[in-house]
XYZ file of C-alpha atoms in Angstrom:
611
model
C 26.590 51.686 -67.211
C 23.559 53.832 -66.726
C 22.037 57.080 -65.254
C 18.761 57.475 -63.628
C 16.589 60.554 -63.781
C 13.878 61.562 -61.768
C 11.887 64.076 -62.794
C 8.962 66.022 -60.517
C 6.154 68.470 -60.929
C 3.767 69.185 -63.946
C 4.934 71.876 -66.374
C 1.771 72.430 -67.433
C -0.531 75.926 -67.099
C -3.328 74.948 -64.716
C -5.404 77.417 -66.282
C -4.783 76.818 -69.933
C -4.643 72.946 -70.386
C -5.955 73.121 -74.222
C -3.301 72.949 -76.986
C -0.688 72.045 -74.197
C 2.492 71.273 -75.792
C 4.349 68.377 -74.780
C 6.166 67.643 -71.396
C 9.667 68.974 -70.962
C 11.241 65.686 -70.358
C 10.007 64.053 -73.656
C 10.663 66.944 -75.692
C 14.035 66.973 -74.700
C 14.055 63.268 -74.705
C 12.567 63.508 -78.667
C 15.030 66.469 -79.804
C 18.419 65.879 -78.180
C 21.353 64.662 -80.913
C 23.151 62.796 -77.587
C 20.005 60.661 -76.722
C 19.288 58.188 -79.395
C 15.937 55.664 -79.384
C 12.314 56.518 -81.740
C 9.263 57.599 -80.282
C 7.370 53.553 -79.585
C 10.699 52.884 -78.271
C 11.181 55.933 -75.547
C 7.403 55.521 -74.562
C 7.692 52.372 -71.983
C 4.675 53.235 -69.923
C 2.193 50.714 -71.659
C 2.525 48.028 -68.433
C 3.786 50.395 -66.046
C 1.200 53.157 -66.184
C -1.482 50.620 -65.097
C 0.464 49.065 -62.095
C 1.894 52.871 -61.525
C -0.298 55.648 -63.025
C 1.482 58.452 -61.515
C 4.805 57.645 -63.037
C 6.156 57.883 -67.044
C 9.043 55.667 -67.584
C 11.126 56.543 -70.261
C 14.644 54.361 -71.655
C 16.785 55.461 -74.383
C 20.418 55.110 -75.117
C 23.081 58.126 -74.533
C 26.481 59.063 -75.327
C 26.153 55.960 -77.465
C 26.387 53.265 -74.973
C 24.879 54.464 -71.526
C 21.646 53.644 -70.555
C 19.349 56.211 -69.674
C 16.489 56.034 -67.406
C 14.057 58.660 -66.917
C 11.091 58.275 -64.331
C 8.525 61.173 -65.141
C 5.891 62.331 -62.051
C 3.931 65.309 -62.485
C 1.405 64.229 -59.505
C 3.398 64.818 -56.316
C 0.567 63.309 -54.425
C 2.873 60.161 -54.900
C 4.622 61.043 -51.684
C 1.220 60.758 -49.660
C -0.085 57.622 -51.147
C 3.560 55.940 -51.984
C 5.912 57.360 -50.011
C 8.127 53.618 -50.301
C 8.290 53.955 -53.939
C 9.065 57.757 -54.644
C 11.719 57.285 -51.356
C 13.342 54.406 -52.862
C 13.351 56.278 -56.655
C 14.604 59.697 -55.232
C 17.701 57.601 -53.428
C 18.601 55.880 -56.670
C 18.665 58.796 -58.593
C 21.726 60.526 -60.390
C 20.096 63.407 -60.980
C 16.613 65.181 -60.348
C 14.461 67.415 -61.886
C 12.049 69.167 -60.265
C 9.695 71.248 -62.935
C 6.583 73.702 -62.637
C 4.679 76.330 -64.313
C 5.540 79.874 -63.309
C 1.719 80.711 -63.971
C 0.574 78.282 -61.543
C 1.362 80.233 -58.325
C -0.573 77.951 -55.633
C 0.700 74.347 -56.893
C 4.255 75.761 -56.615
C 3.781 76.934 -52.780
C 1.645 73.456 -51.973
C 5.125 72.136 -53.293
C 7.285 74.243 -51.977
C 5.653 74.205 -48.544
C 4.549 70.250 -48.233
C 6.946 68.193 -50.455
C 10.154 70.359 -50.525
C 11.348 69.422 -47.148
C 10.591 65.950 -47.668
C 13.039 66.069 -50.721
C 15.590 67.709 -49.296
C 15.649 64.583 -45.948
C 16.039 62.271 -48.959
C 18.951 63.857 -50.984
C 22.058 62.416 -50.590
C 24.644 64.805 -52.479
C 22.411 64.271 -56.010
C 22.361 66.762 -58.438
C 19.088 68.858 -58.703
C 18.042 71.142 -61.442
C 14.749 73.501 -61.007
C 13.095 74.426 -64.509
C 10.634 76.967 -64.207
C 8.317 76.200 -67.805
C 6.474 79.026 -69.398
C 6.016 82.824 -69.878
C 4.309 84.722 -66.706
C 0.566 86.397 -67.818
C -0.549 89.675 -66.198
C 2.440 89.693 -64.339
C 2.128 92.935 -62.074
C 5.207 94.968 -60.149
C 5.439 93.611 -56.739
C 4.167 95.937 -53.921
C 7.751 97.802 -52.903
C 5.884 98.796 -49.256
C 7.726 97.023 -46.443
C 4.883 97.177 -44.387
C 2.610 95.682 -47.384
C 2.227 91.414 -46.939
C -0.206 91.082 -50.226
C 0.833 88.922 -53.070
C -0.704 91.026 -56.001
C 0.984 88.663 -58.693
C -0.650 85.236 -60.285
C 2.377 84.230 -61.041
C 5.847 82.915 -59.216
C 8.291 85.324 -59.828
C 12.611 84.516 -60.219
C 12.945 85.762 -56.925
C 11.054 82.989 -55.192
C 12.454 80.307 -58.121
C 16.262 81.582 -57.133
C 15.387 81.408 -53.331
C 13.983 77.674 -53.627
C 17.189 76.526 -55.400
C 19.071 78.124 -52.605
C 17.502 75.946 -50.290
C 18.427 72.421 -52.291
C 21.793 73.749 -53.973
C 20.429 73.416 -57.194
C 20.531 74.709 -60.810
C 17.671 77.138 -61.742
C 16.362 77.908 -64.930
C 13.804 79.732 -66.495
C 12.251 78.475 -70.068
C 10.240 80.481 -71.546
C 9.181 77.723 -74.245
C 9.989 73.973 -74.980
C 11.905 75.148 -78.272
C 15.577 73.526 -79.832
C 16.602 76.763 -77.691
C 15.639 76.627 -74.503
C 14.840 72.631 -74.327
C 18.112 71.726 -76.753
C 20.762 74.366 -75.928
C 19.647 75.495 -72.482
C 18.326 72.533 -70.666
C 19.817 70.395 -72.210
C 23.139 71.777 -71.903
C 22.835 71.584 -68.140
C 21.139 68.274 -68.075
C 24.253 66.902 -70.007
C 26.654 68.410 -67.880
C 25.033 66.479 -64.497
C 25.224 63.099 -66.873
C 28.918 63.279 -67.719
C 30.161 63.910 -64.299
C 27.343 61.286 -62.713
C 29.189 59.024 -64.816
C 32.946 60.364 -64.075
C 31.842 59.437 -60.786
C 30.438 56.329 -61.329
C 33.869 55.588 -63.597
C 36.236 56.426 -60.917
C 34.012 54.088 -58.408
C 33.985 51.635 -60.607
C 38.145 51.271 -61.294
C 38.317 51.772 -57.554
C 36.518 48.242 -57.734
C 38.416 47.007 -60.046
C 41.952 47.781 -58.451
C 40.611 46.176 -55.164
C 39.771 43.107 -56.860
C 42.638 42.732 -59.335
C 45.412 43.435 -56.023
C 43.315 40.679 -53.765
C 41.486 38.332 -56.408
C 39.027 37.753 -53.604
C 41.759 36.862 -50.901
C 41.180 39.640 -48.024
C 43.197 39.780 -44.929
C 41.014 37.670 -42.223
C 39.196 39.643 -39.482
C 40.457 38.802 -35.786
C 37.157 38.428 -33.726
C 37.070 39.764 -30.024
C 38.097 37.258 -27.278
C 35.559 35.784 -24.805
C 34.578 38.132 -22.044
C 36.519 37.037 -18.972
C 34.748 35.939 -16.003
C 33.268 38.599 -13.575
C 34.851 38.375 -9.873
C 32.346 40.034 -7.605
C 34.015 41.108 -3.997
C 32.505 40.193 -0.869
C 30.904 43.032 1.469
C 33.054 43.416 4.386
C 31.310 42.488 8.084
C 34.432 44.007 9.765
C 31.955 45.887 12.006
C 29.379 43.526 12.465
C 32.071 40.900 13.430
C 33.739 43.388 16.464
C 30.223 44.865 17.441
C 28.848 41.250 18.291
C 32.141 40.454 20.607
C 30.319 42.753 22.713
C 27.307 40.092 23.477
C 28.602 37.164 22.520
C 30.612 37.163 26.205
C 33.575 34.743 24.730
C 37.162 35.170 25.685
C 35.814 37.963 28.495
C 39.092 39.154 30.029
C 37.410 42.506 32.001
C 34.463 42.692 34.078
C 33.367 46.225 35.347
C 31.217 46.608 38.289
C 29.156 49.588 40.170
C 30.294 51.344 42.948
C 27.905 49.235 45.217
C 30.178 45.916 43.466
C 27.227 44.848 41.286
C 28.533 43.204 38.070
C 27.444 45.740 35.062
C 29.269 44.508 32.106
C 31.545 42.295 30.378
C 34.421 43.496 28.204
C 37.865 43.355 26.453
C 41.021 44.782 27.035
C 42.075 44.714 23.706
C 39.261 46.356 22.072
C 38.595 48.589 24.836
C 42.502 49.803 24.732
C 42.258 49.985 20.544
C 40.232 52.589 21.212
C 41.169 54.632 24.067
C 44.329 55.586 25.548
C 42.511 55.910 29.540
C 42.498 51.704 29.373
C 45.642 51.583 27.777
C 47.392 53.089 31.173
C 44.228 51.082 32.822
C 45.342 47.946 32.086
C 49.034 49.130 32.100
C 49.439 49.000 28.365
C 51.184 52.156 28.406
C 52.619 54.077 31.799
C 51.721 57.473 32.365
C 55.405 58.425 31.172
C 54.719 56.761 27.807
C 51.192 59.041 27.536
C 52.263 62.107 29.187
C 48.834 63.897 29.086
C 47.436 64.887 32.711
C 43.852 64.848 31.805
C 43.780 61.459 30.198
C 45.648 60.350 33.938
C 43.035 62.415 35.907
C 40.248 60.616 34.176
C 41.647 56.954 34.834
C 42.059 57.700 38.423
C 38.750 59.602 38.611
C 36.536 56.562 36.934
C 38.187 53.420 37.393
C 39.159 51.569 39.936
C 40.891 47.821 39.821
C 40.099 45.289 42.708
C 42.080 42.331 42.610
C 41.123 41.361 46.574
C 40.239 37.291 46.881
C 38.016 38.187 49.271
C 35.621 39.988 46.739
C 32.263 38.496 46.463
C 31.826 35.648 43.739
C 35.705 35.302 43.779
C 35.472 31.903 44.542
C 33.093 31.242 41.381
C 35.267 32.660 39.141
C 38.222 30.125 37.216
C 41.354 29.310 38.283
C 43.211 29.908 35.316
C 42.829 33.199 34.206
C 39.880 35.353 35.929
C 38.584 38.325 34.183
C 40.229 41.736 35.900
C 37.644 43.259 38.130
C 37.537 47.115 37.543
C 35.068 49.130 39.295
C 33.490 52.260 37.661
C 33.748 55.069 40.655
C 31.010 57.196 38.988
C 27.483 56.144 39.793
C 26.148 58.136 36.662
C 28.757 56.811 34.088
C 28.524 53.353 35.083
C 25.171 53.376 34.523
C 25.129 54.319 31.368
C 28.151 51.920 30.685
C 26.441 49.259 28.765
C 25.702 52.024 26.235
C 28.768 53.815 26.202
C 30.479 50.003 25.640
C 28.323 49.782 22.738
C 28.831 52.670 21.296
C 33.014 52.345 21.417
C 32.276 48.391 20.054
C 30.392 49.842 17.205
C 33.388 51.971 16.130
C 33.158 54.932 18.486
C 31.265 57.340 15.801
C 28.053 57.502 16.065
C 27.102 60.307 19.001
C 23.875 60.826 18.302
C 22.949 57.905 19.167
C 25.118 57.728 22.372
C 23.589 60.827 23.239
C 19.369 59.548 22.824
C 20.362 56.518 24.766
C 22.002 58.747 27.911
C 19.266 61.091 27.613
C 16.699 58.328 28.033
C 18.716 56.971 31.337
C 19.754 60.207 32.543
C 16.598 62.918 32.905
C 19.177 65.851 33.758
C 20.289 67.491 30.988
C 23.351 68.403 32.810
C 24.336 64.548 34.008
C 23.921 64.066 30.184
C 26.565 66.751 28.928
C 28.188 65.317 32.223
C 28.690 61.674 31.089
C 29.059 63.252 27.529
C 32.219 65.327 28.616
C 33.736 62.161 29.804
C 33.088 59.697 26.694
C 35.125 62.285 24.623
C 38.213 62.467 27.688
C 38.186 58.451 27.097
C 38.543 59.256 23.597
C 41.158 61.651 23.834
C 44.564 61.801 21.956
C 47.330 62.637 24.153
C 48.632 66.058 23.225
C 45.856 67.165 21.570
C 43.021 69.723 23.032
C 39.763 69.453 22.295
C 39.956 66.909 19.882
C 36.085 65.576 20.398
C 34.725 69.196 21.317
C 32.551 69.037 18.055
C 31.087 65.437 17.992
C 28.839 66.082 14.794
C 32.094 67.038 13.155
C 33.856 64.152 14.238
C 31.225 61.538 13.070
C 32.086 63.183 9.522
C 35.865 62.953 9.683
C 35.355 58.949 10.769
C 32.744 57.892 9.192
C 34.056 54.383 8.959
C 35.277 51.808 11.670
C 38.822 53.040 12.700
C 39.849 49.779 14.969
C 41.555 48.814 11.394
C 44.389 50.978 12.005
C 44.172 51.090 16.112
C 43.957 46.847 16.404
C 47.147 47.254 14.513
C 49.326 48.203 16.951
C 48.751 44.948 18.954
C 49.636 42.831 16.010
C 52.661 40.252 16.671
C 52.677 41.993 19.886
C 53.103 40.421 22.980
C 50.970 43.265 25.091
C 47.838 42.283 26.313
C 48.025 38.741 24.370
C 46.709 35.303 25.599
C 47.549 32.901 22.703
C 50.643 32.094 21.269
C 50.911 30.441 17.778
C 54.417 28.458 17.056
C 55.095 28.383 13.249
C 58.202 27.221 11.698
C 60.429 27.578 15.076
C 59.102 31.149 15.878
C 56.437 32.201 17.637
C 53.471 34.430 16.877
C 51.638 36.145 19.784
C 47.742 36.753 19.178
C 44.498 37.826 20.993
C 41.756 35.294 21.434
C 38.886 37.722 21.023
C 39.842 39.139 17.942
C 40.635 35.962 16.771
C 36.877 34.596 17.833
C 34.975 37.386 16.648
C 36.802 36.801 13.293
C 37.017 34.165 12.158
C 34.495 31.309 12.974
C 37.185 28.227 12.907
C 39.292 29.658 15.881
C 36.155 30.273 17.392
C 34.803 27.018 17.542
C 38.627 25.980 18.055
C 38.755 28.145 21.609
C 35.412 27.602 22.788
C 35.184 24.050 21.972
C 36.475 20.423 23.676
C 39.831 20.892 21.747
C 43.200 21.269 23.092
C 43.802 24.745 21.965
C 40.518 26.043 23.843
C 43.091 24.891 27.501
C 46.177 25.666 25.894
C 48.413 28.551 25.563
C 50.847 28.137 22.836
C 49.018 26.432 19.905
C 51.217 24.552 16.760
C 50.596 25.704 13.284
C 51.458 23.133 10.583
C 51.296 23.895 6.531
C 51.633 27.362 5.994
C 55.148 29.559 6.471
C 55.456 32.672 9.423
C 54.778 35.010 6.415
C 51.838 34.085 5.471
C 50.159 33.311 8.758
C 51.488 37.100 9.814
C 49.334 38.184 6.927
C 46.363 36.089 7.759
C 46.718 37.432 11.057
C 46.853 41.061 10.062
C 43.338 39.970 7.786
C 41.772 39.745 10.966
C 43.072 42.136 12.431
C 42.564 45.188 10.299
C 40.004 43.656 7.579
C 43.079 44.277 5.004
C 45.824 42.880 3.129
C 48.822 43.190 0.855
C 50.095 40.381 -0.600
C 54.176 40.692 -2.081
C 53.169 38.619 -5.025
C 51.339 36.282 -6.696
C 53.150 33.661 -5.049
C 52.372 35.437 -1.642
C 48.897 35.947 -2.381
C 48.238 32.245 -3.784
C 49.282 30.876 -0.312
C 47.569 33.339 1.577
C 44.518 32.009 -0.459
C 45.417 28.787 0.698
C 45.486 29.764 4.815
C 42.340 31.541 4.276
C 40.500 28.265 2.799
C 42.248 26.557 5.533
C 40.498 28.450 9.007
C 37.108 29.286 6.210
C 37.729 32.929 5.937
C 35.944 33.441 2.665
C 36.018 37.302 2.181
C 40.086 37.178 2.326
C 40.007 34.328 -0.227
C 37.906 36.609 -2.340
C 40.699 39.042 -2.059
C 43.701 37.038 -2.848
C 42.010 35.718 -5.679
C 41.305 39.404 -7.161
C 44.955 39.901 -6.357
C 45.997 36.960 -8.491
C 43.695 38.455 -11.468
C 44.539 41.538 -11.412
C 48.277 41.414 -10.937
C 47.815 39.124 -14.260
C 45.762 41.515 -15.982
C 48.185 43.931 -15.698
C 51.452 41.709 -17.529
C 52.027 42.560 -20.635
C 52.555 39.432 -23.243
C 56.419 39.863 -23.290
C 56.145 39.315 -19.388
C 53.469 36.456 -19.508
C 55.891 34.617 -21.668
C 59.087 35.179 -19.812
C 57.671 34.904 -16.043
C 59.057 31.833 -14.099
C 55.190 31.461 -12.185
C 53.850 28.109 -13.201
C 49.980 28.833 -14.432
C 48.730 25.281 -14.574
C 49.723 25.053 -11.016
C 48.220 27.778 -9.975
C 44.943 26.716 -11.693
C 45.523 23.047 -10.159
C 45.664 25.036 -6.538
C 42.984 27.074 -6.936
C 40.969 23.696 -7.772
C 42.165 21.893 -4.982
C 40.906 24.378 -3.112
C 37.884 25.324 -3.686
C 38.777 28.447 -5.365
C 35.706 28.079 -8.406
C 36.189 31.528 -9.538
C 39.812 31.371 -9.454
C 39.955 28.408 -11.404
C 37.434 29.331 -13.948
C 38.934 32.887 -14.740
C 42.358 30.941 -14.866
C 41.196 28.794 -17.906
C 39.995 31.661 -19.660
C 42.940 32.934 -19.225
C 44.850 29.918 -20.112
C 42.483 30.138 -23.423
C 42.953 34.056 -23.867
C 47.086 33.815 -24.131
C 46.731 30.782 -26.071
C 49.866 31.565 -28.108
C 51.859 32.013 -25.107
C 51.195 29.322 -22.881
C 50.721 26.714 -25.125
C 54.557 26.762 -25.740
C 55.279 26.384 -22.277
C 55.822 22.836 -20.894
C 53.356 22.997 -18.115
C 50.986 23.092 -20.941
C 50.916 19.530 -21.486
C 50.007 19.042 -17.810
C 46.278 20.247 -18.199
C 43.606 17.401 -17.643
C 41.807 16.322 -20.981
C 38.554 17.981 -19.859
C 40.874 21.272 -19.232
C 42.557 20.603 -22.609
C 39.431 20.407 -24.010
C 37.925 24.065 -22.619
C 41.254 25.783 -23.764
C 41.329 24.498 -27.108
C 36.733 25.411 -27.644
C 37.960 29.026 -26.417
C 41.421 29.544 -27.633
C 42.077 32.570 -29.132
C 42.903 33.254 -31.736
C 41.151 30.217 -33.102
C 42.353 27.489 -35.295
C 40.094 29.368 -38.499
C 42.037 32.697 -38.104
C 45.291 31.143 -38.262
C 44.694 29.437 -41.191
C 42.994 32.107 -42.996
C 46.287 34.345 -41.998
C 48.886 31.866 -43.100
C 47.295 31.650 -46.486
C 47.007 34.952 -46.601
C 50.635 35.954 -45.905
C 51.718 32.914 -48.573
C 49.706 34.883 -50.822
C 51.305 38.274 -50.127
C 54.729 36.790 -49.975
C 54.340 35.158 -53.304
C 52.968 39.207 -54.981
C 56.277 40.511 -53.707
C 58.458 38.284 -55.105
C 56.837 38.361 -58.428
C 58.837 40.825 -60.782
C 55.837 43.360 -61.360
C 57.654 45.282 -64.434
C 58.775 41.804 -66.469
């Protein structure tokens, strides 16, 4: 065992450097009964001084057996031009000593000022004694004036020696002279005092050591490293919007046609968007009957604006198809119909934005009263039943529905038979659906309708491999850009429908479903559920479901424990097989390290500690 010292600062009188008796550190070194070692053999700065000039190095013996090594430095300039060596020396050290000359009043505020603070960054909890060498010369009575700043003293009084140990938490003392008194008794006293209880310290840390090591003999409990980060599902940006706002121009499965009062075709349209939106087409296209609405100003506008003409004699009649001709409305008002196209567009697009309904009227119309005109009835279209004003502040409107709100109108046409043209026959029972919605959703029934297939002439349409439940759902995908699966289960077949008619965003969902709903089992539940997990993964491979499958065999890997005592197990592929056992966790190391661990422990416990 040994203690390191580090001692700082020159003791010396700057102004009387003749007959200068030797430094405090080797006198105390020389006269102390504790610290044994002659005067060649204390003295170990015959190869050191030339590699480090700055620096004594002293070595002796104490308390008999502990080594003690003393690193002397009276030029502080060592922090400047070796900042490495003095850092490393200062954070080794048990204790340091930081000396000067109370005569030499400008080295100890150079110190104080430039290398104190630079000491006390590098102290970690060390000891530090300040020894203030020598007696003070012309030492004058300090100026008592508050108002007086002048230093009339040469020398650095107790009051500044007191206030710098203050700042480190150090000892201070004053020696007068490097006699047995103040070097032996005094010094040393305090010096020996910082020794014994560096090494108590270093004792206590060292039987701390030893305990550890006798309890483990090297055998430590083995560290569980994190599992692999699972794989990232992004979701995919919904085109909800885009999807209804493009029915508009797209003219497929066109069911309304509205015409000016002079019977000029204006627009396309379709009833079931028009009548998600407004309750005026609803009794319109007799949706609803003026009972069921009840509201006299939503009746007064549909009589006031629309018209239907279902006369065979009406020009282009003959044109139109046999099967199922669009109904011919006609718009009564010459100003509203022709702004129709925009007001069409604007009700397509979610019925929100005003402003811009407003510029594009305002370009057509010059009048600013024709504008508020047509304005006035947009928002009766819009109208609730019951409700007054409802629309009177558009700008505060906009705010409240920001968003597309057909999600929650299209709704109430689901597995309804109002207004439908297709009917889907699933498992016995039949579905009825909307062609438009169905076209402007999904790109497979589109091309299925408007193609040379069967179902693009036909009315009630077979469905074959997926269950009324889950084609409801599918359904009610399209129809209001949402789902919620029952299950796993639920949600795995869904996935399966979706892949089926290439609707990728609702795969997307179902497979977020799947990962989340397994996130969120805890390992007593993984281990007792009935679901099959290799299945599943084998599903999601067969179709197409990459990031399904892929977070799956992490998975698989993750709860390695768990479902690697399950039978299904043993139905992974070899290259599957494979992937689990590369990312298992915990690995095959761990384990191992554990077991012999805990065959260690067991065996401490069951020896008899007191025979």
């Amino acid at each position: 065992m040994s203690i390191h010292i580090v001692a700082l600062g020159n003791e010396g009188d700057a102004f009387h450097q003749d007959n200068r008796p030797s430094g405090l550190i080797r006198t105390y070194l020389g006269r102390s009964p504790l610290v044994s070692g002659d005067e060649s053999s204390l003295l170990l700065n015959a190869a050191s001084t030339v590699a480090r000039p700055v620096f004594t190095e002293y070595q002796a013996s104490a308390f008999g057996n502990v080594k003690l090594v003393v690193h002397d430095c009276p030029v502080w300039d060592i922090f400047d031009s070796d900042w490495y060596t003095s850092r490393n020396l200062i954070g080794g050290a048990d204790i340091i000593v930081i000396k000067y000359n109370v005569n030499d009043k400008f080295s100890f505020h150079e110190v104080k000022d430039n290398y104190i603070p630079v000491i006390k960054r590098a102290l970690n909890s060390v000891p530090v004694i300040i020894a203030a060498v020598g007696t003070r010369q012309n030492e004058e009575l300090p100026c008592t004036c508050p108002l007086c700043t002048s230093d009339r003293g040469s020398c650095v009084s107790t009051t500044e020696g007191i206030q710098l140990a203050k700042e480190l938490g150090a000892t201070y003392l004053e020696l007068h002279s490097l006699d047995d008194f103040y070097i032996g008794k005094y010094f040393g006293g305090v010096l020996e005092y910082f020794m014994i209880q560096a090494l108590n310290q270093k004792t206590s840390e060292k039987m701390k050591k030893r305990k550890i090591s006798n309890s483990f003999h090297g055998i430590r409990p083995p560290q569980l490293e994190q599992p692999e980060k699972m794989p990232v599902l992004k979701a995919e940006a919904s085109h909800y919007n885009s999807d209804l706002n493009n029915l508009l121009f797209c003219c497929q499965c066109v069911d309304v046609v509205f015409y000016n009062p002079d019977l000029k075709e204006v627009i396309e349209a379709h009833k079931i968007v028009l009548c998600a939106v407004s309750h005026v087409f609803m009794l319109l296209f007799n949706v609803k009957s003026p009972t069921d609405i009840q509201d006299s100003g939503i009746i007064r506008t549909t009589q006031d604006l629309f018209a239907i003409n279902r006369d065979t004699a009406f020009p282009g009649a003959s044109q139109e198809s046999s099967g199922n001709p669009p109904l011919r409305v006609i718009v009564k008002d010459a100003l509203f119909c022709s702004c129709l196209s925009d007001i069409l567009r604007f009700i397509y697009s979610g019925a929100f934005q005003w402003e811009e309904l407003e510029e594009d009227i305002r370009k057509k119309l010059k009048d600013s009263g024709d504008v508020s005109n047509v304005i006035e009835k947009v928002k009766c279209i819009l109208k609730t039943p019951g409700k007054i004003n409802c629309l009177r502040n558009c700008k505060t409107y906009q705010a409240r529905k920001p968003l597309w709100f057909y999600n929650t109108s299209l709704k109430f046409f689901l597995n309804k038979p109002m207004l439908a043209d297709v009917v889907f026959e699933i498992q016995g029972a039949t579905v009825p659906a909307h062609r438009a919605i169905l076209v402007a959703r999904c790109e497979v029934m589109a091309a299925m309708f408007n193609g040379n297939y069967m179902e693009a002439k036909s009315v009630l349409i077979p469905v074959y491999g997926v269950s009324k439940e889950t084609f409801l759902s599918f359904l009610e995908y399209l129809y209001t850009d949402s789902c919620c699966p029952a299950g796993i289960f639920q949600a795995m077949c869904l996935l399966i429908c979706a892949e089926m008619y290439q609707v990728s965003r609702l795969q997307h969902i179902c497979e977020l479903f799947i990962i989340t709903q397994l996130q969120s089992m805890p390992s007593r539940e993984l281990a007792s559920m009935n679901l099959d997990i290799v299945d599943l993964l084998k599903k999601a491979k067969f179709h197409h479901s990459d990031c399904l499958s892929t977070w799956l065999l992490h998975f698989i890997a993750t709860n390695y424990l768990i479902f690697s005592q399950k039978p299904e197990f043993q139905d992974l592929s070899v290259e599957e097989r494979s992937f689990v056992e590369k990312h298992r966790w915990p690995s095959n190391m761990y384990l191992k390290q554990l077991a012999e661990y805990r065959k260690y422990i067991h065996s401490r416990k069951c020896r008899c500690l007191i025979m």
